[in-house]
Amino acid sequence: METMLGLGLFALLAVTVVLVAVERAERRRLEQRVEALERAHRRPWEWPGG
């Protein structure tokens, strides 16, 4: 009985860790996309080397 409880808690922890990792990766991807869009919409005189 205790083994099943331990396995259940471990499974819950593993699922939580995976979900947090996926959420962080998604947020980082979206932030990079926003930054790329912001760079693309800069006025020409603000472009690096422009």
CSV table of C-alpha atoms in Angstrom, one decimal:
chain,number,residue,atom,x,y,z
A,1,MET,CA,0.0,0.0,0.0
A,2,GLU,CA,2.8,2.4,0.9
A,3,THR,CA,4.6,1.5,-2.3
A,4,MET,CA,1.6,2.5,-4.4
A,5,LEU,CA,1.3,5.8,-2.5
A,6,GLY,CA,5.0,6.5,-3.1
A,7,LEU,CA,4.7,5.7,-6.8
A,8,GLY,CA,1.6,7.9,-7.1
A,9,LEU,CA,3.4,10.8,-5.5
A,10,PHE,CA,6.5,10.3,-7.7
A,11,ALA,CA,4.3,10.1,-10.8
A,12,LEU,CA,2.5,13.4,-9.8
A,13,LEU,CA,5.9,15.0,-9.2
A,14,ALA,CA,7.2,13.8,-12.6
A,15,VAL,CA,4.1,15.1,-14.4
A,16,THR,CA,4.4,18.5,-12.6
A,17,VAL,CA,8.1,18.8,-13.6
A,18,VAL,CA,7.4,18.0,-17.2
A,19,LEU,CA,4.5,20.5,-17.4
A,20,VAL,CA,6.6,23.3,-15.8
A,21,ALA,CA,9.4,22.6,-18.3
A,22,VAL,CA,7.0,22.6,-21.3
A,23,GLU,CA,5.5,25.9,-20.1
A,24,ARG,CA,8.8,27.6,-19.6
A,25,ALA,CA,10.0,26.5,-23.1
A,26,GLU,CA,6.7,27.8,-24.6
A,27,ARG,CA,7.1,31.1,-22.8
A,28,ARG,CA,10.7,31.5,-24.0
A,29,ARG,CA,9.7,30.7,-27.6
A,30,LEU,CA,7.0,33.3,-27.5
A,31,GLU,CA,9.3,35.9,-26.0
A,32,GLN,CA,11.8,35.3,-28.7
A,33,ARG,CA,9.1,35.7,-31.3
A,34,VAL,CA,7.9,39.0,-29.8
A,35,GLU,CA,11.5,40.3,-29.8
A,36,ALA,CA,12.0,39.3,-33.4
A,37,LEU,CA,8.7,41.1,-34.3
A,38,GLU,CA,9.8,44.2,-32.4
A,39,ARG,CA,13.1,44.2,-34.3
A,40,ALA,CA,11.4,43.8,-37.6
A,41,HIS,CA,9.1,46.8,-36.9
A,42,ARG,CA,11.8,49.2,-35.8
A,43,ARG,CA,12.2,52.4,-37.9
A,44,PRO,CA,15.1,52.2,-40.3
A,45,TRP,CA,17.1,54.9,-38.5
A,46,GLU,CA,17.0,52.7,-35.4
A,47,TRP,CA,18.3,49.6,-37.1
A,48,PRO,CA,21.8,48.5,-36.0
A,49,GLY,CA,24.4,49.9,-38.4
A,50,GLY,CA,21.7,51.8,-40.3
